[in-house]
């Protein structure tokens, strides 16, 4: 209950809402299911908030687990006092908890411990008291008492070591110094001697300084990568004098000789222990924050990519372009099944053979659209196809082929097309991406799709969790056709896993297509719980019951049937009948279990059963006069398509095999804080060429209106 209360206060949510989410998650409910079909219980919380509650529950559970571990250790070593117990139990963050434990943490032998073993702890306490008594005289006592203390300086040095450790373990001091780091620490990045040429890509950070708390995520991750690759040295520290003054305010009482020794101990404690400890902690914190930002950007880009507009069921000719090895050509039917494949060499002297092959394929298979991969020879192949004078009703579309080669060599591709080589599989993937981007892209590891920022530098566990959330959210938002979906697509349906998905594909292959949602329960391992979670997100296009074609959950069927009966209509007559649906008085159907949120969702679905939430497909074409980076001239206006959005801008494909960059400062005629305010992945834009560096393959673009006028 304490966790529920804590999250409720932090997130400004009702305790009942947080408790309901926690209970549903514990019962095995998925985030899409909770958001879509349990609105009454959660107060209509969306997926983002539900995921945040889940993550916070996990964090607080981890904090409690750490508390138990620390308490167990302290009890075993007989170090636990009532005061310490209260501090640990009341700690509300991992940082505070570790501060309380710092003094009692098992350590390797330290300089302070060795000094204590020489009997110098009382002398350290004497110095801390800062009396008027001469510390040099006091030190003489310890030379006489202990043979290991050979001189006054040995006694003073050992006592200072003890004081240094006391300061380092002081919870108040650690908190104050940490606050100083948070507000005033500067990042200082320098290139290592002799690494200038090897680390040229980090040139911006060879001599770089900025306030750490204001540094954007991409710069922090870049400097950390440079440090990891032994190109840069990086430190994050506040001014030393400020830090020492802060500690001295709490420890220095007067101007006595003892106080001067304590000052020396303070400086040693800060430089040798405290600054290193807090710097390491702060770097970890900055890295974690930068990771979260980068992962959030990646997740947002992935969502836009997965929800790209599908062309829909069309007969596709797909081409994986190439110069020397030719262009692999495949034909797909309207369901994306392979019906023909061939190889052409349009970029070599072949006496019109490639042209004859394509024209024959278009006629024979009644091709409605042509998909061309945007890799090597992509624009040249597009020009070849456009030069064939095909019927204008045939769309010619450049398709982003990022990750297609990875798919073609994958286990999934081998299982789907065991009798074809990787070149055929790659072309099939390009064609299917045009038909339905979501259904094809879920077969790939999201990290191979190419819409991330520093994706190999961020916390991989957190990245996977976030991207998995996005894929699951998108798949269930769109819905899945149970009789045609691939195993990979089915595996992302709410409540399913790879085993259930494989069993479902096997079942329909052996028994024919599903005719109703109830038949899902015949699939091995697909029990009542998985059915509850999945049924509403699975569609059966040719089902006898119109409800099985919709996004209405089977548990709500009795309500819908009553609505139809009350209207004096059959189910088919009610669905999509806007006039009759508008007449339904929802208040008549409110119960203790079903409230207005669910009823509103039901009538919305009745009006447009199984509606695809994705945008309508629109064909895009590059400028036909531009094919190479050498064709670009500053001042040109060119069409482009956004391929990646980062914290510092957006990368745009303008059809020259090298993406251009619209820096965040060039996105609008106003200040832009977040590039996602302006553009999204797969969005088409018009941009002005600012600069072209052919040698370094860099293109600078602008979306500012003033660039058009100048």
XYZ file of C-alpha atoms in Angstrom:
710
model
C 0.000 0.000 0.000
C 2.917 2.330 0.680
C 4.064 1.969 -2.943
C 0.563 2.778 -4.224
C 0.357 5.884 -2.029
C 3.817 7.028 -3.098
C 3.065 6.669 -6.824
C -0.329 8.321 -6.383
C 1.323 11.411 -4.856
C 4.225 11.507 -7.352
C 2.040 11.180 -10.449
C -0.966 13.115 -9.082
C -3.296 10.162 -9.670
C -6.044 8.659 -7.537
C -4.978 5.783 -5.309
C -7.780 3.677 -6.811
C -6.366 4.251 -10.312
C -2.826 3.238 -9.348
C -4.093 0.280 -7.336
C -6.227 -0.942 -10.250
C -3.279 -0.776 -12.659
C -1.024 -2.577 -10.174
C -3.581 -5.356 -9.658
C -4.226 -5.817 -13.380
C -0.503 -5.972 -14.135
C -0.022 -8.498 -11.344
C -2.807 -10.605 -12.864
C -0.921 -10.699 -16.172
C -2.832 -8.020 -18.085
C -0.913 -6.175 -20.798
C -0.714 -2.412 -21.140
C -2.748 -2.266 -24.406
C -5.476 -4.447 -22.862
C -5.681 -2.328 -19.695
C -5.781 0.931 -21.685
C -8.404 -0.322 -24.163
C -10.688 -2.636 -22.224
C -10.386 -1.714 -18.541
C -11.086 2.021 -18.637
C -13.672 1.873 -15.848
C -11.129 0.409 -13.455
C -8.303 2.829 -14.273
C -10.270 6.012 -14.913
C -9.370 5.845 -18.638
C -5.605 6.059 -18.129
C -3.679 5.862 -21.409
C -0.797 3.537 -22.276
C 1.880 6.120 -21.442
C 0.629 6.613 -17.880
C 0.054 2.888 -17.343
C 3.615 2.152 -18.487
C 4.927 4.881 -16.150
C 3.063 3.290 -13.222
C 4.484 -0.116 -14.124
C 8.024 1.253 -14.311
C 7.694 3.111 -11.003
C 6.367 0.004 -9.282
C 9.430 -1.875 -10.524
C 11.756 0.898 -9.301
C 10.180 1.008 -5.835
C 10.226 -2.772 -5.581
C 13.932 -2.681 -6.453
C 14.440 -0.030 -3.727
C 12.671 -2.241 -1.190
C 14.744 -5.248 -2.242
C 17.921 -3.221 -1.725
C 16.696 -2.081 1.703
C 16.150 -5.699 2.736
C 19.608 -6.661 1.494
C 21.264 -3.808 3.425
C 19.309 -4.534 6.617
C 20.257 -8.202 6.416
C 23.937 -7.287 6.059
C 23.802 -4.859 8.980
C 22.015 -7.364 11.227
C 24.516 -10.098 10.433
C 27.391 -7.760 11.374
C 25.527 -6.481 14.462
C 25.679 -2.877 13.222
C 21.961 -2.081 13.059
C 20.748 0.586 15.492
C 17.177 1.906 15.871
C 18.189 5.231 14.299
C 19.876 3.584 11.329
C 16.881 1.265 10.868
C 14.544 4.266 10.713
C 16.810 6.098 8.215
C 16.958 3.070 5.913
C 13.233 2.358 6.097
C 12.373 5.999 5.351
C 14.831 6.428 2.458
C 12.776 7.276 -0.625
C 15.532 7.006 -3.234
C 18.406 4.682 -4.006
C 20.872 7.568 -3.609
C 19.677 8.400 -0.072
C 19.703 4.730 0.853
C 23.284 4.253 -0.322
C 24.362 7.408 1.543
C 23.082 5.960 4.830
C 24.874 2.700 4.079
C 28.162 4.308 2.983
C 29.634 4.343 6.495
C 28.866 0.665 7.045
C 29.616 -0.706 3.588
C 32.208 -3.530 3.678
C 35.389 -2.040 2.218
C 38.909 -3.057 1.366
C 41.412 -1.839 3.936
C 41.491 1.964 3.786
C 44.004 4.500 5.045
C 41.505 5.466 7.772
C 41.121 1.865 8.913
C 44.908 1.475 9.164
C 45.098 4.680 11.197
C 42.380 3.411 13.528
C 44.328 0.172 13.994
C 47.263 2.317 15.149
C 44.998 3.811 17.829
C 44.688 7.258 16.237
C 40.878 7.587 16.311
C 40.849 9.523 19.623
C 43.409 11.931 18.142
C 41.130 12.457 15.114
C 38.236 13.281 17.457
C 40.523 15.695 19.320
C 41.318 17.532 16.087
C 37.641 17.673 15.095
C 36.813 19.317 18.433
C 39.285 22.090 17.500
C 40.231 23.043 21.046
C 42.979 25.541 21.867
C 45.253 22.733 23.032
C 48.289 22.366 20.722
C 47.773 19.331 18.426
C 51.549 18.864 18.144
C 51.746 18.291 21.879
C 48.728 15.955 21.762
C 50.351 14.003 18.927
C 53.356 13.158 21.108
C 51.140 10.888 23.217
C 50.475 8.612 20.243
C 54.159 8.254 19.385
C 54.751 6.939 22.885
C 51.695 4.681 22.850
C 52.137 3.073 19.442
C 55.411 1.961 17.904
C 53.859 2.171 14.425
C 53.409 5.941 14.830
C 56.972 7.058 14.355
C 56.546 10.854 14.368
C 54.200 13.721 15.046
C 53.548 14.006 11.325
C 52.627 10.289 11.199
C 50.073 10.904 13.959
C 48.658 13.992 12.231
C 48.535 12.244 8.854
C 46.707 9.224 10.253
C 44.212 11.402 12.132
C 43.536 13.398 8.955
C 42.877 10.144 7.080
C 40.255 9.236 9.684
C 38.654 12.690 9.437
C 38.668 12.481 5.642
C 36.688 9.249 5.797
C 34.260 10.696 8.374
C 33.574 13.603 6.016
C 33.148 11.300 3.020
C 30.586 9.223 4.930
C 28.679 12.239 6.311
C 25.153 12.021 4.837
C 24.612 15.790 5.098
C 27.919 16.587 3.385
C 27.262 14.099 0.586
C 23.843 15.647 0.016
C 25.231 19.194 -0.078
C 28.106 18.319 -2.409
C 25.717 16.376 -4.631
C 23.483 19.455 -4.872
C 26.538 21.535 -5.821
C 27.360 19.066 -8.618
C 23.774 19.188 -9.868
C 23.771 22.987 -10.097
C 27.336 24.017 -10.896
C 29.422 21.122 -12.214
C 31.079 21.645 -15.587
C 31.871 19.017 -18.198
C 35.453 19.291 -19.395
C 36.380 17.150 -22.375
C 39.907 17.018 -23.823
C 41.524 14.924 -26.537
C 44.190 12.476 -25.421
C 47.708 13.125 -26.636
C 48.309 11.708 -30.110
C 44.646 10.770 -30.654
C 43.651 13.748 -32.825
C 43.731 11.910 -36.145
C 42.268 8.633 -34.893
C 39.418 10.431 -33.130
C 38.573 12.996 -35.800
C 34.848 12.221 -35.471
C 35.039 13.610 -31.906
C 36.749 16.813 -33.043
C 33.992 19.003 -31.561
C 34.941 17.723 -28.100
C 38.746 17.965 -28.289
C 38.582 21.083 -26.079
C 35.054 21.426 -24.790
C 33.564 22.922 -21.612
C 29.922 23.465 -20.642
C 27.591 23.405 -17.625
C 26.704 19.747 -17.114
C 23.054 20.235 -16.165
C 22.436 22.143 -19.426
C 24.250 19.713 -21.742
C 21.885 17.994 -24.209
C 21.683 14.214 -24.287
C 23.441 13.781 -27.639
C 26.538 15.702 -26.480
C 26.785 13.759 -23.225
C 26.511 10.438 -25.051
C 29.037 11.558 -27.675
C 31.631 12.539 -25.046
C 31.066 9.342 -23.095
C 31.574 7.342 -26.277
C 34.787 9.275 -26.977
C 35.997 8.461 -23.473
C 35.065 4.795 -23.889
C 37.024 4.639 -27.146
C 40.070 6.182 -25.381
C 39.961 9.309 -27.534
C 38.785 11.768 -24.890
C 39.275 12.391 -21.196
C 36.177 13.745 -19.511
C 35.567 15.127 -16.028
C 32.456 16.623 -14.486
C 33.290 18.760 -11.456
C 32.195 22.010 -9.783
C 34.735 24.609 -8.675
C 36.959 23.043 -6.014
C 37.075 26.188 -3.857
C 33.269 26.322 -3.727
C 33.056 22.674 -2.697
C 35.710 23.087 0.018
C 34.009 26.220 1.374
C 30.717 24.323 1.571
C 32.309 21.535 3.650
C 34.336 23.913 5.806
C 31.147 25.759 6.807
C 29.965 22.598 8.514
C 33.271 21.376 9.960
C 35.495 24.376 10.757
C 34.717 25.979 14.123
C 37.590 28.427 14.623
C 41.122 29.385 13.558
C 42.978 27.047 15.914
C 45.947 24.843 14.964
C 43.589 21.843 15.048
C 41.230 23.622 12.661
C 44.099 23.983 10.178
C 44.608 20.204 10.297
C 40.891 19.630 9.759
C 41.068 21.960 6.719
C 43.836 19.764 5.285
C 41.658 16.694 5.927
C 38.699 18.350 4.216
C 40.756 19.061 1.090
C 42.108 15.508 1.047
C 38.628 14.054 1.626
C 37.145 16.048 -1.237
C 39.923 15.426 -3.776
C 40.663 11.790 -2.936
C 37.250 10.449 -1.917
C 34.185 12.655 -2.102
C 34.625 14.320 -5.506
C 35.485 11.012 -7.173
C 32.491 9.286 -5.580
C 29.972 12.016 -6.407
C 31.462 12.571 -9.887
C 31.031 8.891 -10.699
C 27.490 8.999 -9.356
C 26.679 12.198 -11.279
C 28.091 10.855 -14.539
C 25.897 7.801 -14.061
C 22.915 10.083 -13.437
C 23.632 12.224 -16.515
C 24.112 9.076 -18.570
C 20.804 7.673 -17.308
C 18.987 10.906 -18.173
C 20.656 11.033 -21.602
C 19.742 7.380 -22.135
C 16.104 8.083 -21.302
C 16.021 11.008 -23.737
C 17.702 9.037 -26.530
C 15.465 6.028 -25.926
C 12.376 8.238 -25.886
C 13.400 9.727 -29.245
C 14.084 6.253 -30.648
C 10.716 4.995 -29.378
C 8.898 7.968 -30.904
C 10.617 7.464 -34.255
C 9.882 3.743 -34.202
C 6.219 4.378 -33.461
C 5.896 6.737 -36.431
C 7.682 4.248 -38.680
C 5.564 1.282 -37.591
C 2.387 3.305 -38.040
C 3.390 4.489 -41.529
C 0.504 4.505 -43.962
C 0.074 1.129 -45.707
C -0.682 1.026 -49.412
C -3.087 -1.808 -48.688
C -3.867 -4.849 -50.770
C -2.260 -4.219 -54.158
C -0.406 -6.415 -56.603
C 3.195 -5.352 -56.159
C 6.332 -5.546 -58.255
C 9.261 -5.074 -55.877
C 12.857 -4.402 -56.933
C 16.008 -4.735 -54.848
C 18.374 -2.566 -56.957
C 21.995 -3.253 -57.828
C 24.578 -2.328 -60.475
C 27.034 -5.176 -60.983
C 24.880 -8.001 -59.603
C 21.681 -6.753 -61.224
C 18.264 -5.979 -59.790
C 16.294 -8.740 -58.103
C 12.617 -8.512 -59.076
C 9.691 -10.175 -57.294
C 5.937 -10.109 -57.814
C 3.601 -10.285 -54.834
C -0.144 -10.833 -54.880
C -2.499 -8.547 -52.955
C -1.895 -10.579 -49.777
C 1.883 -10.271 -50.106
C 2.506 -13.831 -51.285
C 5.332 -14.449 -53.778
C 4.066 -15.359 -57.246
C 7.145 -14.728 -59.418
C 10.779 -13.661 -59.252
C 13.381 -12.670 -61.839
C 16.722 -10.889 -62.312
C 17.320 -7.920 -64.611
C 20.379 -5.837 -65.535
C 18.971 -2.442 -66.545
C 22.235 -0.630 -65.815
C 24.286 -2.749 -68.189
C 24.133 -2.984 -71.985
C 21.534 -5.737 -72.482
C 19.702 -4.631 -75.632
C 16.416 -3.807 -73.940
C 16.037 -7.190 -72.255
C 15.333 -5.658 -68.838
C 12.634 -3.439 -70.334
C 10.889 -6.401 -71.986
C 10.960 -8.414 -68.747
C 9.413 -5.620 -66.683
C 6.713 -4.801 -69.243
C 5.804 -8.481 -69.501
C 5.646 -8.869 -65.687
C 3.453 -5.760 -65.327
C 1.014 -7.098 -67.931
C 1.010 -10.754 -66.830
C 0.565 -10.121 -63.107
C -1.600 -7.005 -63.456
C 0.829 -4.984 -61.322
C -0.727 -2.034 -59.469
C 2.361 -0.593 -57.752
C 6.155 -0.822 -58.002
C 8.345 -0.699 -54.896
C 12.037 0.144 -55.352
C 14.598 -0.141 -52.545
C 16.356 3.134 -51.791
C 19.861 1.660 -51.497
C 22.640 1.440 -54.087
C 21.307 2.024 -57.630
C 17.881 2.918 -56.237
C 17.464 6.262 -57.996
C 18.937 4.887 -61.206
C 16.479 2.000 -61.111
C 13.631 4.430 -60.421
C 14.653 6.450 -63.495
C 14.725 3.247 -65.574
C 11.208 2.261 -64.435
C 9.824 5.761 -65.002
C 11.281 5.684 -68.506
C 9.116 2.698 -69.471
C 5.958 4.808 -69.949
C 3.856 2.572 -67.722
C 0.195 3.254 -67.062
C -0.096 6.349 -64.849
C -2.322 4.433 -62.418
C 0.728 2.352 -61.357
C 2.406 3.963 -58.348
C 6.223 3.958 -58.396
C 7.472 4.278 -54.833
C 10.946 4.394 -53.289
C 10.938 2.238 -50.151
C 13.333 2.577 -47.221
C 15.170 -0.736 -47.174
C 16.944 -0.278 -43.801
C 17.295 -3.692 -42.200
C 16.037 -5.608 -45.254
C 19.377 -7.386 -45.643
C 19.279 -8.361 -41.963
C 15.787 -9.789 -42.393
C 16.741 -11.698 -45.549
C 19.488 -13.576 -43.678
C 17.401 -14.154 -40.539
C 15.843 -17.331 -39.190
C 12.398 -15.802 -39.729
C 13.096 -15.253 -43.445
C 14.480 -18.778 -43.830
C 11.330 -20.195 -42.217
C 9.070 -18.094 -44.470
C 10.988 -18.755 -47.698
C 13.168 -21.851 -47.261
C 13.458 -22.398 -51.026
C 14.739 -18.928 -51.931
C 18.051 -17.158 -51.437
C 18.636 -13.946 -49.528
C 18.338 -11.719 -52.618
C 14.771 -12.892 -53.261
C 13.858 -12.573 -49.588
C 15.235 -9.016 -49.493
C 13.133 -7.961 -52.486
C 10.025 -9.568 -50.943
C 10.608 -7.578 -47.749
C 10.853 -4.331 -49.753
C 7.549 -5.065 -51.468
C 5.784 -6.056 -48.282
C 6.935 -2.859 -46.577
C 4.901 -0.967 -49.137
C 1.832 -3.189 -48.630
C 1.924 -3.067 -44.812
C 4.981 -1.546 -43.063
C 3.913 -2.730 -39.597
C 3.433 -6.374 -40.554
C 6.877 -6.489 -42.161
C 8.922 -4.366 -39.756
C 7.882 -6.374 -36.673
C 10.049 -9.180 -38.061
C 13.144 -7.077 -37.418
C 15.009 -6.166 -34.275
C 13.973 -2.475 -33.962
C 17.643 -1.524 -33.485
C 18.360 -2.534 -37.088
C 15.734 -0.224 -38.586
C 17.961 2.846 -38.304
C 15.828 5.399 -36.480
C 17.810 5.571 -33.222
C 20.360 7.956 -31.723
C 23.451 6.514 -29.981
C 21.438 3.300 -29.671
C 24.515 1.166 -28.920
C 25.609 3.477 -26.092
C 22.396 3.547 -24.076
C 21.174 1.092 -21.435
C 20.367 -1.933 -23.592
C 17.891 -3.457 -21.144
C 15.930 -0.205 -20.916
C 16.114 0.251 -24.695
C 14.710 -3.214 -25.370
C 11.909 -2.734 -22.864
C 10.926 0.621 -24.357
C 11.044 -0.580 -27.966
C 9.130 -3.741 -27.113
C 6.439 -1.536 -25.554
C 6.235 0.482 -28.776
C 5.957 -2.570 -31.031
C 3.266 -4.156 -28.842
C 1.371 -0.857 -28.647
C 1.427 -0.342 -32.428
C 0.455 -3.922 -33.291
C -2.527 -3.852 -30.947
C -3.530 -0.319 -31.925
C -3.848 -1.392 -35.558
C -5.227 -4.865 -34.853
C -4.227 -8.153 -36.457
C -5.971 -10.311 -39.050
C -5.948 -13.749 -37.407
C -6.015 -15.752 -40.647
C -3.146 -14.079 -42.493
C -0.795 -12.645 -39.844
C 2.730 -14.023 -39.621
C 3.976 -15.738 -36.482
C 6.148 -12.704 -35.711
C 3.166 -10.354 -35.916
C 0.951 -12.622 -33.819
C 3.658 -12.899 -31.156
C 3.148 -9.188 -30.390
C -0.605 -9.486 -29.850
C -1.652 -8.744 -26.264
C -1.391 -11.888 -24.130
C 0.491 -13.887 -26.779
C 4.059 -15.132 -26.893
C 6.087 -16.861 -29.591
C 4.816 -20.307 -28.596
C 1.129 -19.362 -28.785
C 1.743 -17.509 -32.078
C 3.461 -20.554 -33.598
C 0.645 -22.813 -32.387
C -1.937 -20.475 -33.904
C -0.251 -20.516 -37.327
C 0.099 -24.307 -37.149
C -3.564 -24.713 -36.148
C -4.908 -22.642 -39.040
C -2.594 -24.404 -41.496
C -3.907 -27.798 -40.341
C -7.579 -26.877 -39.825
C -8.216 -24.047 -42.224
C -8.974 -20.401 -41.439
C -10.628 -19.376 -38.191
C -14.351 -18.695 -38.586
C -14.984 -17.143 -35.181
C -13.025 -15.777 -32.248
C -14.263 -18.621 -30.052
C -12.237 -21.014 -32.200
C -9.060 -19.394 -30.846
C -9.628 -21.395 -27.654
C -8.943 -24.604 -29.601
C -5.326 -23.492 -30.174
C -2.907 -25.350 -27.852
C -1.652 -23.187 -24.944
C -4.164 -20.442 -25.775
C -6.154 -20.547 -22.539
C -8.913 -18.295 -21.141
C -6.434 -15.691 -19.852
C -4.605 -15.342 -23.176
C -7.978 -15.275 -24.954
C -9.201 -12.456 -22.701
C -6.078 -10.412 -23.416
C -5.909 -11.092 -27.169
C -9.420 -11.531 -28.546
C -10.298 -7.853 -28.954
C -7.140 -7.162 -30.940
C -7.579 -10.079 -33.367
C -9.866 -9.667 -36.375
C -11.445 -12.286 -38.635
C -12.198 -10.543 -41.912
C -14.594 -13.187 -43.244
C -16.204 -14.158 -39.915
C -19.901 -15.020 -39.873
C -20.453 -12.616 -36.982
C -19.756 -8.966 -37.807
C -18.571 -8.477 -34.217
C -15.654 -10.844 -34.852
C -14.514 -8.463 -37.610
C -14.437 -5.521 -35.200
C -12.377 -4.275 -32.262
C -15.227 -4.951 -29.833
C -14.176 -7.427 -27.145
C -16.198 -10.685 -26.942
C -17.010 -9.891 -23.305
C -19.062 -6.937 -24.600
C -21.008 -8.920 -27.226
C -24.118 -9.316 -24.987
C -24.347 -5.512 -24.632
C -24.082 -4.968 -28.395
C -26.653 -7.656 -29.120
C -29.040 -5.958 -26.684
C -28.433 -2.624 -28.432
C -29.344 -4.243 -31.762
C -32.394 -5.958 -30.303
C -33.592 -2.730 -28.661
C -33.232 -0.997 -32.030
C -35.190 -3.817 -33.703
C -32.278 -4.539 -36.044
C -30.024 -7.422 -36.907
C -26.354 -7.042 -36.082
C -25.355 -6.516 -39.736
C -28.035 -3.822 -40.076
C -26.826 -1.965 -36.993
C -23.120 -1.924 -37.800
C -21.976 1.013 -39.921
C -25.499 2.456 -39.761
C -24.651 5.953 -38.548
C -28.316 7.002 -38.214
C -29.292 4.081 -35.964
C -26.049 4.172 -33.959
C -26.592 7.847 -33.184
C -30.024 7.008 -31.695
C -28.553 4.589 -29.108
C -28.985 5.979 -25.567
C -25.815 4.805 -23.826
C -27.135 5.540 -20.337
C -29.544 2.596 -20.717
C -26.605 0.190 -20.833
C -24.500 1.483 -17.930
C -23.945 -1.160 -15.227
C -21.681 -1.790 -12.264
C -19.191 -3.410 -14.662
C -19.588 -1.427 -17.877
C -19.477 2.363 -17.826
C -19.604 5.198 -20.323
C -15.951 4.953 -21.473
C -16.446 1.387 -22.734
C -19.885 2.145 -24.178
C -18.499 5.109 -26.120
C -15.735 2.866 -27.500
C -18.358 0.299 -28.534
C -20.489 2.733 -30.550
C -17.354 4.224 -32.098
C -16.339 0.749 -33.246
C -19.878 -0.010 -34.445
C -19.694 3.060 -36.676
C -16.368 2.005 -38.241
C -15.756 -1.681 -37.431
C -12.109 -2.710 -37.648
C -11.063 0.739 -38.903
C -7.329 1.073 -39.529
C -6.074 4.026 -37.426
C -3.136 4.683 -39.747
C -3.041 7.570 -42.196
C -4.093 7.163 -45.789
C -1.232 6.232 -48.128
C 0.192 8.980 -50.315
C 2.835 8.309 -52.944
C 6.044 10.361 -52.734
C 8.599 11.135 -55.439
C 12.061 12.693 -55.325
C 13.162 15.420 -57.721
C 13.833 13.625 -61.016
C 16.686 16.034 -61.855
C 18.677 15.083 -58.748
C 20.359 11.697 -58.373
C 23.774 12.373 -56.832
C 25.209 14.635 -54.138
C 27.149 16.415 -56.922
C 23.802 17.522 -58.404
C 23.061 19.646 -55.335
C 23.591 23.409 -55.280
C 23.039 25.723 -52.295
C 19.692 27.482 -52.598
C 17.909 24.562 -54.282
C 14.461 23.605 -52.994
C 14.071 19.833 -52.866
C 11.422 17.375 -51.666
C 12.518 14.907 -49.013
C 11.274 12.344 -46.563
C 12.321 12.329 -42.891
C 14.257 9.165 -42.040
C 15.346 9.887 -38.471
C 14.627 12.488 -35.786
C 17.256 13.172 -33.120
C 17.652 15.619 -30.255
C 19.651 17.966 -32.495
C 17.618 17.822 -35.700
C 16.259 15.557 -38.413
C 17.864 13.507 -41.164
C 16.140 13.713 -44.520
C 16.427 11.485 -47.594
C 16.440 13.729 -50.674
C 17.284 10.958 -53.127
C 21.081 11.165 -53.388
C 22.083 8.107 -51.281
C 23.147 10.412 -48.450
C 20.709 11.872 -45.960
C 20.857 15.603 -45.337
C 20.604 17.149 -41.874
C 18.106 19.810 -40.882
C 19.683 21.109 -37.682
C 17.200 22.063 -34.962
C 18.166 25.715 -35.505
C 17.049 25.444 -39.156
C 13.646 23.833 -38.577
C 11.504 26.948 -38.285
C 11.619 30.723 -38.172
C 11.157 30.474 -34.395
C 12.942 28.794 -31.514
C 12.420 25.024 -31.542
C 13.028 23.096 -28.340
C 12.124 19.635 -29.631
C 12.450 18.581 -33.312
C 9.357 16.400 -32.871
C 7.340 19.619 -32.613
C 8.090 20.139 -36.309
C 8.674 16.788 -37.999
C 8.050 13.065 -37.593
C 9.680 10.023 -39.187
C 8.288 9.307 -42.691
C 6.933 12.848 -42.995
C 7.453 14.461 -46.400
C 8.909 17.975 -46.428
C 10.370 20.615 -48.708
C 13.857 21.804 -47.773
C 16.433 24.303 -48.983
C 20.022 23.212 -49.598
C 22.328 25.282 -47.353
C 25.724 23.604 -47.761
C 27.145 20.581 -49.561
C 30.442 18.931 -48.583
C 30.973 16.281 -51.265
C 34.249 15.002 -49.784
C 32.782 14.412 -46.302
C 29.352 13.496 -47.732
C 27.555 16.093 -45.649
C 24.429 17.979 -46.685
C 22.991 20.827 -44.614
C 19.321 21.617 -45.124
C 16.875 24.248 -43.912
C 13.111 24.252 -43.486
C 12.969 27.978 -42.683
C 10.639 30.090 -44.787
C 13.221 32.896 -44.939
C 15.560 30.548 -46.830
C 12.965 30.415 -49.619
C 12.763 34.178 -49.832
C 16.497 34.917 -49.654
